[in-house]
mmCIF file of N, CA and C in Angstrom:
data_model
loop_
_atom_site.group_PDB
_atom_site.id
_atom_site.type_symbol
_atom_site.label_atom_id
_atom_site.label_comp_id
_atom_site.label_asym_id
_atom_site.label_seq_id
_atom_site.Cartn_x
_atom_site.Cartn_y
_atom_site.Cartn_z
ATOM 1 N N MET A 6 0.811 -1.185 0.000
ATOM 2 C CA MET A 6 0.000 0.000 0.000
ATOM 3 C C MET A 6 0.866 1.264 0.000
ATOM 4 N N LEU A 7 1.950 1.250 0.767
ATOM 5 C CA LEU A 7 2.819 2.425 0.816
ATOM 6 C C LEU A 7 3.394 2.739 -0.561
ATOM 7 N N SER A 8 3.800 1.721 -1.309
ATOM 8 C CA SER A 8 4.357 1.988 -2.643
ATOM 9 C C SER A 8 3.290 2.591 -3.554
ATOM 10 N N ASN A 9 2.040 2.153 -3.436
ATOM 11 C CA ASN A 9 0.954 2.737 -4.218
ATOM 12 C C ASN A 9 0.754 4.203 -3.821
ATOM 13 N N TRP A 10 0.777 4.493 -2.525
ATOM 14 C CA TRP A 10 0.590 5.867 -2.071
ATOM 15 C C TRP A 10 1.727 6.757 -2.530
ATOM 16 N N LEU A 11 2.959 6.261 -2.478
ATOM 17 C CA LEU A 11 4.095 7.066 -2.945
ATOM 18 C C LEU A 11 4.004 7.322 -4.446
ATOM 19 N N GLU A 12 3.562 6.335 -5.203
ATOM 20 C CA GLU A 12 3.384 6.517 -6.647
ATOM 21 C C GLU A 12 2.288 7.544 -6.920
ATOM 22 N N THR A 13 1.219 7.498 -6.148
ATOM 23 C CA THR A 13 0.133 8.467 -6.311
ATOM 24 C C THR A 13 0.626 9.878 -5.999
ATOM 25 N N ILE A 14 1.417 10.020 -4.964
ATOM 26 C CA ILE A 14 2.001 11.328 -4.622
ATOM 27 C C ILE A 14 2.889 11.817 -5.764
ATOM 28 N N ARG A 15 3.660 10.918 -6.342
ATOM 29 C CA ARG A 15 4.522 11.284 -7.477
ATOM 30 C C ARG A 15 3.688 11.772 -8.664
ATOM 31 N N GLN A 16 2.600 11.068 -8.943
ATOM 32 C CA GLN A 16 1.741 11.460 -10.065
ATOM 33 C C GLN A 16 1.140 12.853 -9.838
ATOM 34 N N VAL A 17 0.666 13.105 -8.632
ATOM 35 C CA VAL A 17 0.074 14.408 -8.331
ATOM 36 C C VAL A 17 1.131 15.501 -8.378
ATOM 37 N N ARG A 18 2.297 15.216 -7.865
ATOM 38 C CA ARG A 18 3.390 16.195 -7.921
ATOM 39 C C ARG A 18 3.684 16.576 -9.364
ATOM 40 N N ASN A 19 3.724 15.595 -10.250
ATOM 41 C CA ASN A 19 3.980 15.873 -11.669
ATOM 42 C C ASN A 19 2.851 16.677 -12.295
ATOM 43 N N MET A 20 1.612 16.339 -11.935
ATOM 44 C CA MET A 20 0.476 17.102 -12.460
ATOM 45 C C MET A 20 0.588 18.568 -12.060
ATOM 46 N N VAL A 21 0.821 18.810 -10.792
ATOM 47 C CA VAL A 21 0.877 20.175 -10.276
ATOM 48 C C VAL A 21 2.088 20.912 -10.836
ATOM 49 N N ALA A 22 3.214 20.243 -10.931
ATOM 50 C CA ALA A 22 4.429 20.885 -11.446
ATOM 51 C C ALA A 22 4.279 21.304 -12.903
ATOM 52 N N HIS A 23 3.444 20.571 -13.647
ATOM 53 C CA HIS A 23 3.248 20.882 -15.061
ATOM 54 C C HIS A 23 1.934 21.618 -15.298
ATOM 55 N N HIS A 24 1.367 22.167 -14.216
ATOM 56 C CA HIS A 24 0.179 23.013 -14.281
ATOM 57 C C HIS A 24 -1.045 22.299 -14.856
ATOM 58 N N ASP A 25 -1.152 21.001 -14.606
ATOM 59 C CA ASP A 25 -2.344 20.265 -15.007
ATOM 60 C C ASP A 25 -3.490 20.609 -14.063
ATOM 61 N N ARG A 26 -4.690 20.400 -14.543
ATOM 62 C CA ARG A 26 -5.872 20.605 -13.708
ATOM 63 C C ARG A 26 -5.865 19.553 -12.601
ATOM 64 N N PHE A 27 -6.182 19.934 -11.364
ATOM 65 C CA PHE A 27 -6.178 18.988 -10.257
ATOM 66 C C PHE A 27 -7.506 18.922 -9.512
ATOM 67 N N TRP A 28 -8.153 20.058 -9.269
ATOM 68 C CA TRP A 28 -9.295 20.110 -8.356
ATOM 69 C C TRP A 28 -10.436 19.195 -8.767
ATOM 70 N N ASN A 29 -10.651 18.967 -10.065
ATOM 71 C CA ASN A 29 -11.732 18.079 -10.491
ATOM 72 C C ASN A 29 -11.224 16.950 -11.386
ATOM 73 N N GLU A 30 -9.986 16.604 -11.227
ATOM 74 C CA GLU A 30 -9.363 15.520 -11.996
ATOM 75 C C GLU A 30 -10.005 14.185 -11.609
ATOM 76 N N THR A 31 -10.349 13.391 -12.612
ATOM 77 C CA THR A 31 -10.941 12.075 -12.336
ATOM 78 C C THR A 31 -10.089 10.944 -12.899
ATOM 79 N N SER A 32 -8.890 11.257 -13.255
ATOM 80 C CA SER A 32 -7.983 10.261 -13.809
ATOM 81 C C SER A 32 -7.649 9.188 -12.777
ATOM 82 N N THR A 33 -7.421 7.995 -13.255
ATOM 83 C CA THR A 33 -7.025 6.909 -12.349
ATOM 84 C C THR A 33 -5.584 7.076 -11.877
ATOM 85 N N ARG A 34 -4.870 8.067 -12.386
ATOM 86 C CA ARG A 34 -3.493 8.307 -11.924
ATOM 87 C C ARG A 34 -3.449 8.725 -10.470
ATOM 88 N N ILE A 35 -4.511 9.356 -9.993
ATOM 89 C CA ILE A 35 -4.472 9.877 -8.629
ATOM 90 C C ILE A 35 -5.461 9.162 -7.709
ATOM 91 N N VAL A 36 -5.663 7.897 -7.940
ATOM 92 C CA VAL A 36 -6.565 7.110 -7.097
ATOM 93 C C VAL A 36 -5.718 6.230 -6.187
ATOM 94 N N PRO A 37 -5.554 6.648 -4.929
ATOM 95 C CA PRO A 37 -4.768 5.826 -4.012
ATOM 96 C C PRO A 37 -5.523 4.556 -3.637
ATOM 97 N N LYS A 38 -4.766 3.513 -3.419
ATOM 98 C CA LYS A 38 -5.370 2.279 -2.928
ATOM 99 C C LYS A 38 -5.843 2.545 -1.508
ATOM 100 N N LEU A 39 -7.084 2.163 -1.227
ATOM 101 C CA LEU A 39 -7.635 2.412 0.097
ATOM 102 C C LEU A 39 -7.361 1.233 1.015
ATOM 103 N N PRO A 40 -7.179 1.512 2.295
ATOM 104 C CA PRO A 40 -6.965 0.432 3.254
ATOM 105 C C PRO A 40 -8.144 -0.530 3.259
ATOM 106 N N LYS A 41 -7.862 -1.779 3.540
ATOM 107 C CA LYS A 41 -8.921 -2.778 3.575
ATOM 108 C C LYS A 41 -9.909 -2.462 4.690
ATOM 109 N N HIS A 42 -11.129 -2.914 4.471
ATOM 110 C CA HIS A 42 -12.187 -2.750 5.470
ATOM 111 C C HIS A 42 -11.800 -3.504 6.730
ATOM 112 N N ARG A 43 -12.417 -3.174 7.832
ATOM 113 C CA ARG A 43 -12.095 -3.758 9.136
ATOM 114 C C ARG A 43 -11.998 -5.277 9.090
ATOM 115 N N SER A 44 -12.804 -5.922 8.281
ATOM 116 C CA SER A 44 -12.763 -7.381 8.226
ATOM 117 C C SER A 44 -11.586 -7.888 7.393
ATOM 118 N N GLY A 45 -10.824 -6.977 6.791
ATOM 119 C CA GLY A 45 -9.691 -7.358 5.971
ATOM 120 C C GLY A 45 -8.491 -7.762 6.807
ATOM 121 N N SER A 46 -7.364 -7.843 6.149
ATOM 122 C CA SER A 46 -6.164 -8.351 6.812
ATOM 123 C C SER A 46 -5.445 -7.311 7.670
ATOM 124 N N HIS A 47 -5.789 -6.023 7.546
ATOM 125 C CA HIS A 47 -5.119 -4.996 8.346
ATOM 126 C C HIS A 47 -5.670 -4.971 9.762
ATOM 127 N N ALA A 48 -4.883 -4.534 10.688
ATOM 128 C CA ALA A 48 -5.294 -4.487 12.093
ATOM 129 C C ALA A 48 -6.437 -3.495 12.283
ATOM 130 N N ASN A 49 -7.461 -3.913 13.014
ATOM 131 C CA ASN A 49 -8.644 -3.071 13.246
ATOM 132 C C ASN A 49 -8.283 -1.747 13.894
ATOM 133 N N GLU A 50 -7.412 -1.788 14.881
ATOM 134 C CA GLU A 50 -7.110 -0.552 15.603
ATOM 135 C C GLU A 50 -6.343 0.445 14.745
ATOM 136 N N TRP A 51 -5.742 -0.010 13.641
ATOM 137 C CA TRP A 51 -4.994 0.905 12.792
ATOM 138 C C TRP A 51 -5.898 1.556 11.747
ATOM 139 N N TRP A 52 -6.661 0.751 11.002
ATOM 140 C CA TRP A 52 -7.476 1.294 9.922
ATOM 141 C C TRP A 52 -8.931 1.500 10.302
ATOM 142 N N GLY A 53 -9.528 0.522 10.951
ATOM 143 C CA GLY A 53 -10.957 0.632 11.225
ATOM 144 C C GLY A 53 -11.736 0.809 9.939
ATOM 145 N N ASN A 54 -12.853 1.484 10.021
ATOM 146 C CA ASN A 54 -13.686 1.726 8.840
ATOM 147 C C ASN A 54 -13.683 3.195 8.440
ATOM 148 N N ASP A 55 -12.687 3.926 8.839
ATOM 149 C CA ASP A 55 -12.644 5.362 8.584
ATOM 150 C C ASP A 55 -12.662 5.718 7.101
ATOM 151 N N TRP A 56 -12.252 4.814 6.236
ATOM 152 C CA TRP A 56 -12.144 5.108 4.812
ATOM 153 C C TRP A 56 -13.414 4.785 4.033
ATOM 154 N N ASP A 57 -14.453 4.302 4.709
ATOM 155 C CA ASP A 57 -15.660 3.855 4.021
ATOM 156 C C ASP A 57 -16.282 4.924 3.126
ATOM 157 N N ALA A 58 -16.227 6.185 3.523
ATOM 158 C CA ALA A 58 -16.828 7.264 2.731
ATOM 159 C C ALA A 58 -16.176 7.402 1.356
ATOM 160 N N PHE A 59 -14.979 6.872 1.185
ATOM 161 C CA PHE A 59 -14.264 7.008 -0.087
ATOM 162 C C PHE A 59 -14.222 5.706 -0.889
ATOM 163 N N ARG A 60 -14.887 4.658 -0.417
ATOM 164 C CA ARG A 60 -14.851 3.377 -1.120
ATOM 165 C C ARG A 60 -15.699 3.362 -2.376
ATOM 166 N N THR A 61 -16.849 4.013 -2.371
ATOM 167 C CA THR A 61 -17.713 3.974 -3.536
ATOM 168 C C THR A 61 -17.191 4.840 -4.663
ATOM 169 N N ASP A 62 -16.562 5.945 -4.317
ATOM 170 C CA ASP A 62 -16.013 6.839 -5.340
ATOM 171 C C ASP A 62 -14.693 7.412 -4.850
ATOM 172 N N SER A 63 -13.624 6.721 -5.158
ATOM 173 C CA SER A 63 -12.320 7.187 -4.696
ATOM 174 C C SER A 63 -11.545 7.891 -5.800
ATOM 175 N N THR A 64 -12.246 8.287 -6.873
ATOM 176 C CA THR A 64 -11.560 9.040 -7.913
ATOM 177 C C THR A 64 -11.595 10.516 -7.558
ATOM 178 N N GLY A 65 -10.684 11.241 -8.116
ATOM 179 C CA GLY A 65 -10.634 12.674 -7.846
ATOM 180 C C GLY A 65 -9.738 12.993 -6.671
ATOM 181 N N PRO A 66 -9.571 14.261 -6.418
ATOM 182 C CA PRO A 66 -8.645 14.714 -5.393
ATOM 183 C C PRO A 66 -9.023 14.353 -3.965
ATOM 184 N N ALA A 67 -10.292 14.109 -3.664
ATOM 185 C CA ALA A 67 -10.714 13.888 -2.281
ATOM 186 C C ALA A 67 -9.990 12.720 -1.631
ATOM 187 N N ALA A 68 -9.952 11.577 -2.295
ATOM 188 C CA ALA A 68 -9.267 10.416 -1.708
ATOM 189 C C ALA A 68 -7.775 10.697 -1.569
ATOM 190 N N PHE A 69 -7.198 11.357 -2.567
ATOM 191 C CA PHE A 69 -5.780 11.706 -2.483
ATOM 192 C C PHE A 69 -5.519 12.651 -1.314
ATOM 193 N N LEU A 70 -6.322 13.707 -1.199
ATOM 194 C CA LEU A 70 -6.119 14.681 -0.129
ATOM 195 C C LEU A 70 -6.342 14.056 1.246
ATOM 196 N N THR A 71 -7.261 13.112 1.335
ATOM 197 C CA THR A 71 -7.483 12.416 2.594
ATOM 198 C C THR A 71 -6.285 11.533 2.922
ATOM 199 N N MET A 72 -5.737 10.864 1.913
ATOM 200 C CA MET A 72 -4.527 10.063 2.105
ATOM 201 C C MET A 72 -3.373 10.955 2.552
ATOM 202 N N GLU A 73 -3.232 12.093 1.887
ATOM 203 C CA GLU A 73 -2.173 13.050 2.233
ATOM 204 C C GLU A 73 -2.348 13.536 3.676
ATOM 205 N N ASN A 74 -3.580 13.854 4.038
ATOM 206 C CA ASN A 74 -3.873 14.291 5.398
ATOM 207 C C ASN A 74 -3.480 13.204 6.402
ATOM 208 N N TYR A 75 -3.842 11.972 6.093
ATOM 209 C CA TYR A 75 -3.520 10.866 7.005
ATOM 210 C C TYR A 75 -2.004 10.742 7.195
ATOM 211 N N LEU A 76 -1.266 10.761 6.099
ATOM 212 C CA LEU A 76 0.189 10.622 6.185
ATOM 213 C C LEU A 76 0.822 11.793 6.946
ATOM 214 N N LEU A 77 0.399 13.001 6.637
ATOM 215 C CA LEU A 77 0.999 14.176 7.273
ATOM 216 C C LEU A 77 0.629 14.297 8.742
ATOM 217 N N GLN A 78 -0.513 13.763 9.140
ATOM 218 C CA GLN A 78 -0.851 13.765 10.570
ATOM 219 C C GLN A 78 0.125 12.893 11.346
ATOM 220 N N GLN A 79 0.640 11.863 10.713
ATOM 221 C CA GLN A 79 1.606 10.996 11.371
ATOM 222 C C GLN A 79 2.936 11.719 11.563
ATOM 223 N N ILE A 80 3.209 12.705 10.709
ATOM 224 C CA ILE A 80 4.477 13.425 10.749
ATOM 225 C C ILE A 80 4.407 14.662 11.630
ATOM 226 N N ASP A 81 3.395 15.525 11.367
ATOM 227 C CA ASP A 81 3.367 16.803 12.099
ATOM 228 C C ASP A 81 2.020 17.129 12.726
ATOM 229 N N GLY A 82 1.263 16.129 13.059
ATOM 230 C CA GLY A 82 -0.016 16.378 13.710
ATOM 231 C C GLY A 82 -1.029 16.978 12.757
ATOM 232 N N SER A 83 -1.786 17.932 13.221
ATOM 233 C CA SER A 83 -2.901 18.454 12.430
ATOM 234 C C SER A 83 -2.593 19.755 11.693
ATOM 235 N N ALA A 84 -1.343 20.156 11.594
ATOM 236 C CA ALA A 84 -0.993 21.435 10.963
ATOM 237 C C ALA A 84 -1.476 21.503 9.513
ATOM 238 N N TRP A 85 -1.186 20.481 8.708
ATOM 239 C CA TRP A 85 -1.591 20.494 7.300
ATOM 240 C C TRP A 85 -3.100 20.464 7.178
ATOM 241 N N LYS A 86 -3.754 19.624 7.978
ATOM 242 C CA LYS A 86 -5.222 19.523 7.948
ATOM 243 C C LYS A 86 -5.840 20.880 8.248
ATOM 244 N N ASN A 87 -5.347 21.562 9.255
ATOM 245 C CA ASN A 87 -5.892 22.876 9.613
ATOM 246 C C ASN A 87 -5.707 23.887 8.490
ATOM 247 N N LYS A 88 -4.555 23.855 7.817
ATOM 248 C CA LYS A 88 -4.311 24.760 6.688
ATOM 249 C C LYS A 88 -5.262 24.455 5.529
ATOM 250 N N PHE A 89 -5.477 23.169 5.266
ATOM 251 C CA PHE A 89 -6.363 22.775 4.170
ATOM 252 C C PHE A 89 -7.798 23.202 4.462
ATOM 253 N N ILE A 90 -8.272 22.951 5.665
ATOM 254 C CA ILE A 90 -9.643 23.328 6.025
ATOM 255 C C ILE A 90 -9.787 24.843 5.991
ATOM 256 N N SER A 91 -8.769 25.566 6.434
ATOM 257 C CA SER A 91 -8.791 27.025 6.368
ATOM 258 C C SER A 91 -8.878 27.499 4.915
ATOM 259 N N LEU A 92 -8.153 26.857 4.032
ATOM 260 C CA LEU A 92 -8.194 27.197 2.608
ATOM 261 C C LEU A 92 -9.588 26.952 2.042
ATOM 262 N N MET A 93 -10.187 25.814 2.393
ATOM 263 C CA MET A 93 -11.539 25.520 1.913
ATOM 264 C C MET A 93 -12.545 26.528 2.471
ATOM 265 N N ASP A 94 -12.352 26.971 3.711
ATOM 266 C CA ASP A 94 -13.235 27.973 4.312
ATOM 267 C C ASP A 94 -13.072 29.335 3.636
ATOM 268 N N ARG A 95 -11.837 29.667 3.273
ATOM 269 C CA ARG A 95 -11.550 30.950 2.650
ATOM 270 C C ARG A 95 -12.168 31.056 1.257
ATOM 271 N N TYR A 96 -12.317 29.909 0.584
ATOM 272 C CA TYR A 96 -12.877 29.885 -0.763
ATOM 273 C C TYR A 96 -14.078 28.946 -0.807
ATOM 274 N N PRO A 97 -15.218 29.375 -0.274
ATOM 275 C CA PRO A 97 -16.386 28.498 -0.209
ATOM 276 C C PRO A 97 -16.957 28.132 -1.581
ATOM 277 N N GLU A 98 -16.543 28.846 -2.613
ATOM 278 C CA GLU A 98 -17.025 28.522 -3.958
ATOM 279 C C GLU A 98 -16.356 27.266 -4.535
ATOM 280 N N ILE A 99 -15.320 26.770 -3.874
ATOM 281 C CA ILE A 99 -14.680 25.532 -4.319
ATOM 282 C C ILE A 99 -15.675 24.396 -4.126
ATOM 283 N N PRO A 100 -16.030 23.704 -5.194
ATOM 284 C CA PRO A 100 -17.044 22.648 -5.099
ATOM 285 C C PRO A 100 -16.455 21.344 -4.540
ATOM 286 N N ALA A 101 -16.506 21.201 -3.244
ATOM 287 C CA ALA A 101 -15.917 20.023 -2.586
ATOM 288 C C ALA A 101 -16.523 18.720 -3.092
ATOM 289 N N THR A 102 -17.819 18.720 -3.395
ATOM 290 C CA THR A 102 -18.442 17.478 -3.873
ATOM 291 C C THR A 102 -17.919 17.096 -5.254
ATOM 292 N N GLU A 103 -17.599 18.089 -6.085
ATOM 293 C CA GLU A 103 -17.018 17.778 -7.395
ATOM 294 C C GLU A 103 -15.595 17.250 -7.266
ATOM 295 N N MET A 104 -14.965 17.521 -6.132
ATOM 296 C CA MET A 104 -13.627 16.990 -5.870
ATOM 297 C C MET A 104 -13.704 15.553 -5.346
ATOM 298 N N GLY A 105 -14.921 15.087 -5.048
ATOM 299 C CA GLY A 105 -15.096 13.735 -4.555
ATOM 300 C C GLY A 105 -15.323 13.641 -3.061
ATOM 301 N N PHE A 106 -15.420 14.788 -2.388
ATOM 302 C CA PHE A 106 -15.676 14.779 -0.952
ATOM 303 C C PHE A 106 -17.159 14.527 -0.704
ATOM 304 N N PRO A 107 -17.493 13.684 0.276
ATOM 305 C CA PRO A 107 -18.904 13.552 0.652
ATOM 306 C C PRO A 107 -19.376 14.840 1.335
ATOM 307 N N GLU A 108 -20.680 15.033 1.393
ATOM 308 C CA GLU A 108 -21.244 16.253 1.974
ATOM 309 C C GLU A 108 -20.713 16.520 3.384
ATOM 310 N N ASP A 109 -20.559 15.487 4.181
ATOM 311 C CA ASP A 109 -20.164 15.637 5.583
ATOM 312 C C ASP A 109 -18.689 15.337 5.819
ATOM 313 N N TRP A 110 -17.843 15.649 4.858
ATOM 314 C CA TRP A 110 -16.439 15.240 4.920
ATOM 315 C C TRP A 110 -15.708 15.768 6.148
ATOM 316 N N ARG A 111 -16.076 16.951 6.619
ATOM 317 C CA ARG A 111 -15.385 17.534 7.775
ATOM 318 C C ARG A 111 -15.662 16.774 9.067
ATOM 319 N N SER A 112 -16.772 16.053 9.115
ATOM 320 C CA SER A 112 -17.115 15.309 10.320
ATOM 321 C C SER A 112 -16.581 13.879 10.294
ATOM 322 N N LEU A 113 -15.975 13.471 9.187
ATOM 323 C CA LEU A 113 -15.409 12.120 9.105
ATOM 324 C C LEU A 113 -14.225 11.991 10.044
ATOM 325 N N ALA A 114 -14.033 10.808 10.577
ATOM 326 C CA ALA A 114 -12.936 10.567 11.530
ATOM 327 C C ALA A 114 -11.577 10.955 10.954
ATOM 328 N N LEU A 115 -11.376 10.765 9.658
ATOM 329 C CA LEU A 115 -10.089 11.094 9.032
ATOM 330 C C LEU A 115 -9.844 12.602 8.955
ATOM 331 N N TRP A 116 -10.891 13.401 9.089
ATOM 332 C CA TRP A 116 -10.761 14.849 8.976
ATOM 333 C C TRP A 116 -11.090 15.590 10.263
ATOM 334 N N SER A 117 -11.545 14.895 11.293
ATOM 335 C CA SER A 117 -11.908 15.604 12.516
ATOM 336 C C SER A 117 -10.853 15.444 13.586
#
């Protein structure tokens, strides 16, 4: 899973560096592999079912940004998450649902 996530980060980095569209991208290049459901082989206490909101539609930036948030929380706590939420608040015209976020994305365990 880590190699898939690193490859996804590389793809997004290349998109952004070459000024490709990102906010509503639906390419399979930026679809991170999601952790298995609680009944899967991963430890329950590590993954749980927190990713369920992104299982039906994990295309677009939402799943990537959630993956990025998860990884960066392990490194520096909630600093990146707070900056991202502040950015979304500053520009309410950004269509979060078109990015693949569910309506209640801020209340999801991965974002709260």
